[in-house]
Short mmCIF file of C-alpha atoms in Angstrom, two decimals:
data_model
loop_
_atom_site.label_atom_id
_atom_site.label_comp_id
_atom_site.label_asym_id
_atom_site.label_seq_id
_atom_site.Cartn_x
_atom_site.Cartn_y
_atom_site.Cartn_z
CA UNK Q 1 0.00 0.00 0.00
CA UNK Q 2 0.88 3.67 0.02
CA UNK Q 3 2.61 5.25 3.02
CA UNK Q 4 4.62 8.34 3.98
CA UNK Q 5 7.25 8.53 6.70
CA UNK Q 6 8.50 11.84 8.06
CA UNK Q 7 11.24 12.56 10.52
CA UNK Q 8 10.08 12.93 14.11
CA UNK Q 9 9.90 16.39 15.54
CA UNK Q 10 9.98 18.85 16.99
CA UNK Q 11 12.83 20.47 15.13
CA UNK Q 12 14.25 23.58 16.81
CA UNK Q 13 16.53 25.90 14.83
CA UNK Q 14 17.95 29.36 15.19
CA UNK Q 15 17.00 32.02 12.67
CA UNK Q 16 19.02 31.80 9.41
CA UNK Q 17 19.88 28.13 9.99
CA UNK Q 18 19.58 25.52 7.22
CA UNK Q 19 16.49 23.33 7.36
CA UNK Q 20 16.00 19.76 6.20
CA UNK Q 21 12.90 17.73 6.96
CA UNK Q 22 13.16 14.18 5.67
CA UNK Q 23 10.29 12.44 3.92
CA UNK Q 24 10.26 9.00 2.35
CA UNK Q 25 7.37 7.21 0.73
CA UNK Q 26 6.15 3.82 -0.38
CA UNK Q 27 3.87 3.65 -3.38
CA UNK Q 28 3.24 1.74 -6.57
CA UNK Q 29 3.29 3.59 -9.83
CA UNK Q 30 3.94 7.32 -10.03
CA UNK Q 31 2.33 9.27 -7.22
CA UNK Q 32 2.24 13.04 -6.92
CA UNK Q 33 4.08 14.38 -3.88
CA UNK Q 34 3.27 17.43 -1.77
CA UNK Q 35 4.42 19.46 1.18
CA UNK Q 36 1.76 21.29 3.19
CA UNK Q 37 2.34 23.77 6.01
CA UNK Q 38 -0.02 24.41 8.90
CA UNK Q 39 0.43 27.53 11.01
CA UNK Q 40 -1.05 27.56 14.52
CA UNK Q 41 -4.85 27.68 14.47
CA UNK Q 42 -5.06 27.52 10.68
CA UNK Q 43 -5.81 25.04 7.89
CA UNK Q 44 -3.28 23.38 5.62
CA UNK Q 45 -1.60 25.48 2.95
CA UNK Q 46 0.04 23.93 -0.08
CA UNK Q 47 3.73 24.76 0.12
CA UNK Q 48 5.03 22.95 -2.96
CA UNK Q 49 4.47 19.89 -5.12
CA UNK Q 50 6.09 17.60 -7.68
CA UNK Q 51 4.26 15.28 -10.02
CA UNK Q 52 7.03 13.19 -11.58
CA UNK Q 53 10.51 11.89 -10.90
CA UNK Q 54 13.31 14.51 -10.78
CA UNK Q 55 10.81 17.39 -10.60
CA UNK Q 56 11.79 20.08 -8.11
CA UNK Q 57 9.02 21.92 -6.32
CA UNK Q 58 9.84 25.33 -4.86
CA UNK Q 59 8.06 28.15 -3.07
CA UNK Q 60 8.99 30.89 -0.56
CA UNK Q 61 12.59 29.65 -0.40
CA UNK Q 62 11.58 26.05 0.28
CA UNK Q 63 12.56 23.29 -2.15
CA UNK Q 64 12.00 19.55 -2.51
CA UNK Q 65 13.05 17.15 -5.28
CA UNK Q 66 11.10 14.03 -6.22
CA UNK Q 67 13.69 11.23 -6.02
CA UNK Q 68 12.25 7.98 -7.30
CA UNK Q 69 15.48 6.03 -6.83
CA UNK Q 70 15.49 6.78 -3.09
CA UNK Q 71 11.69 7.22 -2.77
CA UNK Q 72 12.26 10.53 -1.04
CA UNK Q 73 10.94 14.10 -1.11
CA UNK Q 74 12.99 15.95 1.49
CA UNK Q 75 12.09 19.56 2.29
CA UNK Q 76 14.92 22.12 2.47
CA UNK Q 77 15.33 25.81 3.10
CA UNK Q 78 18.61 27.64 3.16
CA UNK Q 79 17.80 30.22 5.84
CA UNK Q 80 14.77 29.84 8.09
CA UNK Q 81 12.88 32.70 9.71
CA UNK Q 82 10.85 32.87 12.90
CA UNK Q 83 7.75 33.11 10.71
CA UNK Q 84 8.48 29.60 9.33
CA UNK Q 85 7.54 28.10 12.69
CA UNK Q 86 4.70 25.70 11.86
CA UNK Q 87 3.87 22.04 11.29
CA UNK Q 88 4.97 20.59 7.96
CA UNK Q 89 3.19 17.60 6.38
CA UNK Q 90 4.58 15.49 3.57
CA UNK Q 91 1.85 13.83 1.49
CA UNK Q 92 1.28 11.72 -1.58
CA UNK Q 93 -1.64 11.12 -3.91
CA UNK Q 94 -1.77 8.10 -6.15
CA UNK Q 95 -4.05 7.09 -8.98
CA UNK Q 96 -7.38 5.42 -8.40
CA UNK Q 97 -8.42 6.59 -4.99
CA UNK Q 98 -8.93 10.31 -4.28
CA UNK Q 99 -7.10 9.67 -1.03
CA UNK Q 100 -4.17 11.69 0.27
CA UNK Q 101 -1.66 9.85 2.40
CA UNK Q 102 -0.13 12.20 4.99
CA UNK Q 103 2.98 11.81 7.03
CA UNK Q 104 2.70 12.33 10.78
CA UNK Q 105 3.83 15.96 10.51
CA UNK Q 106 6.99 17.67 11.74
CA UNK Q 107 6.75 20.63 14.06
CA UNK Q 108 9.37 23.33 13.43
CA UNK Q 109 10.31 25.97 15.99
CA UNK Q 110 12.60 28.80 14.86
CA UNK Q 111 14.18 30.96 17.57
CA UNK Q 112 15.19 34.58 17.02
CA UNK N 1 -7.55 32.15 -6.93
CA UNK N 2 -7.11 28.95 -4.92
CA UNK N 3 -9.43 29.78 -2.05
CA UNK N 4 -11.65 27.41 -0.14
CA UNK N 5 -13.84 29.14 2.44
CA UNK N 6 -15.40 27.60 5.53
CA UNK N 7 -17.99 28.85 8.00
CA UNK N 8 -18.19 29.18 10.88
CA UNK N 9 -14.61 29.54 12.08
CA UNK N 10 -15.51 28.35 15.57
CA UNK N 11 -18.51 26.37 16.80
CA UNK N 12 -19.48 25.29 20.29
CA UNK N 13 -22.40 22.90 20.58
CA UNK N 14 -24.08 20.65 23.09
CA UNK N 15 -24.58 16.94 22.56
CA UNK N 16 -28.26 17.41 21.69
CA UNK N 17 -27.78 20.24 19.21
CA UNK N 18 -28.01 20.14 15.44
CA UNK N 19 -25.60 22.32 13.52
CA UNK N 20 -24.05 22.52 10.06
CA UNK N 21 -20.61 23.32 8.72
CA UNK N 22 -20.35 24.97 5.32
CA UNK N 23 -17.65 24.94 2.68
CA UNK N 24 -17.45 26.78 -0.63
CA UNK N 25 -15.05 26.88 -3.57
CA UNK N 26 -15.26 28.71 -6.90
CA UNK N 27 -12.33 27.10 -8.68
CA UNK N 28 -14.49 24.75 -10.74
CA UNK N 29 -13.14 21.78 -8.81
CA UNK N 30 -15.17 18.60 -9.14
CA UNK N 31 -14.02 16.80 -6.00
CA UNK N 32 -14.66 18.04 -2.46
CA UNK N 33 -13.58 16.51 0.82
CA UNK N 34 -14.23 16.61 4.56
CA UNK N 35 -11.40 15.87 6.97
CA UNK N 36 -11.21 15.71 10.75
CA UNK N 37 -7.98 16.77 12.44
CA UNK N 38 -7.16 16.20 16.09
CA UNK N 39 -4.38 18.11 17.80
CA UNK N 40 -0.85 17.18 16.71
CA UNK N 41 -2.15 14.68 14.13
CA UNK N 42 -2.50 14.72 10.36
CA UNK N 43 -5.96 15.17 8.84
CA UNK N 44 -8.15 12.06 8.63
CA UNK N 45 -10.39 11.67 5.61
CA UNK N 46 -14.13 11.47 6.32
CA UNK N 47 -15.95 11.91 3.02
CA UNK N 48 -15.25 12.54 -0.66
CA UNK N 49 -17.70 13.90 -3.20
CA UNK N 50 -16.85 13.54 -6.86
CA UNK N 51 -19.08 15.31 -9.36
CA UNK N 52 -21.56 15.93 -6.53
CA UNK N 53 -21.91 12.24 -5.73
CA UNK N 54 -20.64 10.68 -2.53
CA UNK N 55 -17.62 8.67 -3.58
CA UNK N 56 -15.98 7.76 -0.28
CA UNK N 57 -17.34 7.42 3.25
CA UNK N 58 -14.59 6.32 5.59
CA UNK N 59 -16.95 4.51 7.97
CA UNK N 60 -17.92 7.76 9.62
CA UNK N 61 -20.65 7.57 12.31
CA UNK N 62 -24.10 8.58 11.12
CA UNK N 63 -24.16 11.57 13.46
CA UNK N 64 -22.09 13.20 10.69
CA UNK N 65 -24.11 13.69 7.50
CA UNK N 66 -22.52 15.24 4.40
CA UNK N 67 -24.39 17.03 1.65
CA UNK N 68 -23.26 18.45 -1.67
CA UNK N 69 -26.04 20.75 -2.95
CA UNK N 70 -24.06 21.83 -6.03
CA UNK N 71 -20.57 21.75 -7.46
CA UNK N 72 -19.39 24.71 -5.36
CA UNK N 73 -20.87 23.88 -1.97
CA UNK N 74 -20.31 21.19 0.60
CA UNK N 75 -22.07 20.91 3.94
CA UNK N 76 -21.53 18.72 6.98
CA UNK N 77 -24.60 18.29 9.16
CA UNK N 78 -23.94 17.47 12.80
CA UNK N 79 -26.37 15.86 15.23
CA UNK N 80 -25.99 14.24 18.64
CA UNK N 81 -22.22 14.61 18.68
CA UNK N 82 -19.97 13.38 21.45
CA UNK N 83 -17.21 15.32 23.24
CA UNK N 84 -14.61 13.18 21.45
CA UNK N 85 -15.85 14.68 18.16
CA UNK N 86 -14.25 17.98 19.16
CA UNK N 87 -11.62 18.72 16.51
CA UNK N 88 -10.69 20.93 13.59
CA UNK N 89 -12.86 20.09 10.56
CA UNK N 90 -11.22 20.84 7.25
CA UNK N 91 -12.77 21.08 3.84
CA UNK N 92 -10.70 20.62 0.68
CA UNK N 93 -11.22 20.54 -3.06
CA UNK N 94 -9.33 19.33 -6.13
CA UNK N 95 -9.90 19.54 -9.84
CA UNK N 96 -10.00 15.84 -10.79
CA UNK N 97 -11.48 16.29 -14.25
CA UNK N 98 -9.31 13.32 -15.23
CA UNK N 99 -10.77 11.28 -12.42
CA UNK N 100 -7.37 9.99 -11.33
CA UNK N 101 -7.39 11.31 -7.78
CA UNK N 102 -3.92 12.83 -8.04
CA UNK N 103 -4.62 16.52 -8.49
CA UNK N 104 -3.56 19.07 -5.90
CA UNK N 105 -5.89 19.49 -2.94
CA UNK N 106 -6.57 22.98 -1.63
CA UNK N 107 -7.70 23.26 1.97
CA UNK N 108 -9.93 25.73 3.74
CA UNK N 109 -9.01 27.34 7.09
CA UNK N 110 -11.17 24.89 9.03
CA UNK N 111 -13.92 25.03 11.63
CA UNK N 112 -12.82 24.52 15.22
CA UNK N 113 -15.61 22.45 16.79
CA UNK N 114 -16.07 22.01 20.53
CA UNK N 115 -18.74 19.60 21.79
CA UNK N 116 -19.76 20.09 25.41
#
């Protein structure tokens, strides 16, 4: 079946530090991969996506590359800000189901 | 515009009340979803409507009743809820004209429900 595994949090960083949040997946075929961000008290916002192998999604300084050979979609940002403090969910959607498989979420705290 | 709107933002109800949550999108999306999210957990799928027909019901108790009056609107009718139903209820939509279930989902801000 389909599954998504994210690194356990929370992750605590100082402002301007480099961020990596690991995400690996299990799926048949060619799923689409997503990162969503959830700020406190809010819904999920699409951060970036990739729909095929070697695609790089990017938005607001965040990047992730769809790596089929390692079944990974790690999220990176070169210099985090306090305003990036949130919960980040890795997710996949595969054909034939309308279902989104979410990772457990990784909480990020950025200190000034 | 990729906006999904939800009302109300907050709702407090007793176990004998009947209330409704509303969701609206004007992106021409043909699939709409209800999710339940408990604190510090990912969203859990409850229902999926595809082309205004109920496509998926994830064994949700009958005290939750979804309705899709038209392609832009999605309601969730609540009756005789339990305190453990307190959660953030999220609506989402996706285009899905190809029917593959892989298009990007866009989420609303959610309704924070408290059942007393």
